[in-house]
Amino acid sequence: MKIPRLSSVAAVLLATLVISAAAQEQKAISPAEKNYQAGTSPLAAEPMVQSTNPKAPPMAQAEFDAARKIYFERCAGCHGVLRKGATGKPLTPDITVGKGTDYLKVFIAYGSPAGMPNWQTSGDLTEQQVDMMARYIQHEPPTPPEWSMADMKSTWKVSVPPAARPKKKMNDYNLENIFSTTLRDSGEVALIDGDTKQIISIVKTGYAVHISRTSASGRYIFVIGRDGRVNMIDLWMAKPDTVAEIRIGLEARSVETSKYKGKEGDFTDKLVIAGAYWPPQFVVMKGDTLEPLKIVSTRGMTVDTQEYHPEPRVASIVASHFRPEFIVNVKETGKTLMVDYSNIDALKITEIGSARFLHDGGWDSTKRYFMVAANNSNKIGVIDAKAGKLAALIDVGKIPHPGRGANFVHPKFGPVWSTGHLGDESVSLIGTDPVKHKAQAFKVVQTLKGQGGGSLFLKSHPKSAHLYVDTPLNPDAKLSQSVAVYDIKALDKGFKVLPIAEWAGITADGGAMRVVQPEFNKAGDEVWFSVWSAKDKQSAIVVVDDKTLKLKTVIKDKRLITPTGKFNVFNTQHDVY
């Protein structure tokens, strides 16, 4: 690789970085963290106006457009759409112009032990691209367009109106055991029959569906792509398919449906909510058509320094079982919003502050406490949905990423909820019973040693004696292509490794073959894993017998393009994990 020629100032800076690396080794960014943080953004394709800074080095329009695309594909996840800083440092011209092009080129090329990836020496960017990016971040950041109610309605489509939909189930499928499976790079979901292991249908969706959620009744599946497109799929149709769709923003991650039924009324299936990364907002829609009703911005002050943040992204959303509320977690401000939807014309929002960088999470076994990961704060926030307050803030390992987490009964400490981590090999077990196990409630009661960092999901089931932990973003292929499984009754014995990718039987040209996201069937006696290969390579789904930990079957089909998340209808409907 050609290393850039440096000015004397830049050479001194590089030497300083090398000398300080040893002292800051404990802060070094791992390849797993880089893989996670540097994900591409759908905003890379959105048109934006070049905004120049007269004090910055000149850039041609073609260079500006190329640099903007790289920024949104590689950098926006850490530094933010507006470069105001998120999990990474701010990169606005008031900071970058003073540093100068040579200084910036070194940091982009070589990275830093504190967390900046080495974009050039790793081979991700060329010397010319590094120079271009160093000049680009000295100019004013281009702003993506907002997304208004009019924009949403222009994309809203009801292909089968409620009156024209089936009055009863028109197929013979066991709907509760269907798996909604994300086909990431083809912009589709595969509905797979959990009984026969056959694909029922392939539904065209938005790009890289992030999550599938089942309606309270179990009839509808709602999926949301990273490009903000929401699909409403009717499982009662002879061949389940989309009946309504809408685009709620330009980049998004979360969707949920109303589930509460109580003294305030029956809200099951009445409303849908979706949250956007850009613009930073959420929208409440009609549950039968996705007609948008109300948009709420999440821009505001951070929970720690009380500074204004212009783009707090909406992360996980869940529906409360205790009152008519959606629980909306806002990443950059570190706030959980309890959105009372009992009167859509007068939304009441209770703001709960916990820790910044809220991301994913799930319910404890009672569905009273929502356990949410503040990933770059290395904490788990516990939201009491019944009392409407923060019950605890718990220190865990480096960059927790639980997915929904995993609930089980610890042989010594009673009910626990667990999370794995992107930044280290630990698995944290947190007590969740403040009644019968008060001393252990909302504390880390045990830390397990896993295979390694780079974990995205872990899973158990009320009928299972096992805990499964994946490591798809670990740079070691042996770890990314296998899973660790623990015997819940003998956790101190460590884990057993299941060679999932090997069991898939994919030929040598299968590429990375990362194994991701364990998901149980309704009965809790099978666990499914995605073997996620490149778009042009063969992928598969491996089904394991939970009792014996032996291979049960492999699902292969040329239509299974980059399968990742799988969501069992019954378990998703009832928040079983």
Short mmCIF file of N, CA and C in Angstrom, two decimals, residues 103-111 116-121 125 129-131 133-135 137:
data_model
loop_
_atom_site.label_atom_id
_atom_site.label_comp_id
_atom_site.label_asym_id
_atom_site.label_seq_id
_atom_site.Cartn_x
_atom_site.Cartn_y
_atom_site.Cartn_z
N TYR A 103 -3.09 17.44 8.98
CA TYR A 103 -3.46 16.86 10.28
C TYR A 103 -4.62 15.89 10.12
N LEU A 104 -5.64 16.31 9.38
CA LEU A 104 -6.82 15.47 9.20
C LEU A 104 -6.51 14.23 8.37
N LYS A 105 -5.63 14.37 7.37
CA LYS A 105 -5.27 13.22 6.55
C LYS A 105 -4.63 12.12 7.39
N VAL A 106 -3.81 12.50 8.35
CA VAL A 106 -3.15 11.50 9.20
C VAL A 106 -4.18 10.72 10.02
N PHE A 107 -5.10 11.44 10.61
CA PHE A 107 -6.10 10.76 11.43
C PHE A 107 -6.99 9.85 10.59
N ILE A 108 -7.36 10.31 9.41
CA ILE A 108 -8.21 9.48 8.56
C ILE A 108 -7.42 8.26 8.06
N ALA A 109 -6.17 8.47 7.69
CA ALA A 109 -5.37 7.38 7.13
C ALA A 109 -4.99 6.34 8.17
N TYR A 110 -4.53 6.81 9.34
CA TYR A 110 -3.96 5.91 10.34
C TYR A 110 -4.88 5.62 11.52
N GLY A 111 -5.93 6.43 11.67
CA GLY A 111 -6.81 6.22 12.81
C GLY A 111 -6.17 6.66 14.11
N MET A 116 -10.81 6.03 16.30
CA MET A 116 -10.94 6.32 14.88
C MET A 116 -10.33 5.19 14.05
N PRO A 117 -11.09 4.55 13.15
CA PRO A 117 -10.53 3.49 12.32
C PRO A 117 -9.44 4.00 11.38
N ASN A 118 -8.53 3.13 11.01
CA ASN A 118 -7.43 3.48 10.08
C ASN A 118 -7.90 3.23 8.66
N TRP A 119 -8.57 4.21 8.08
CA TRP A 119 -9.25 4.00 6.82
C TRP A 119 -8.33 3.72 5.65
N GLN A 120 -7.14 4.32 5.63
CA GLN A 120 -6.25 4.09 4.48
C GLN A 120 -5.36 2.86 4.68
N THR A 121 -4.71 2.75 5.82
CA THR A 121 -3.80 1.62 6.03
C THR A 121 -4.55 0.29 6.10
N LEU A 125 -9.85 2.99 2.12
CA LEU A 125 -9.81 4.20 1.31
C LEU A 125 -8.43 4.35 0.69
N GLN A 129 -8.61 9.37 -1.87
CA GLN A 129 -9.87 9.50 -1.13
C GLN A 129 -9.65 10.11 0.25
N VAL A 130 -8.56 9.74 0.90
CA VAL A 130 -8.24 10.32 2.21
C VAL A 130 -8.04 11.83 2.09
N ASP A 131 -7.31 12.26 1.06
CA ASP A 131 -7.11 13.69 0.84
C ASP A 131 -8.44 14.39 0.59
N MET A 133 -11.43 13.42 1.62
CA MET A 133 -12.22 13.46 2.85
C MET A 133 -11.69 14.50 3.83
N ALA A 134 -10.37 14.68 3.86
CA ALA A 134 -9.78 15.69 4.75
C ALA A 134 -10.24 17.09 4.34
N ARG A 135 -10.39 17.32 3.04
CA ARG A 135 -10.89 18.62 2.59
C ARG A 135 -12.41 18.73 2.77
N ILE A 137 -14.44 17.50 5.07
CA ILE A 137 -14.94 17.78 6.43
C ILE A 137 -14.56 19.18 6.91
#
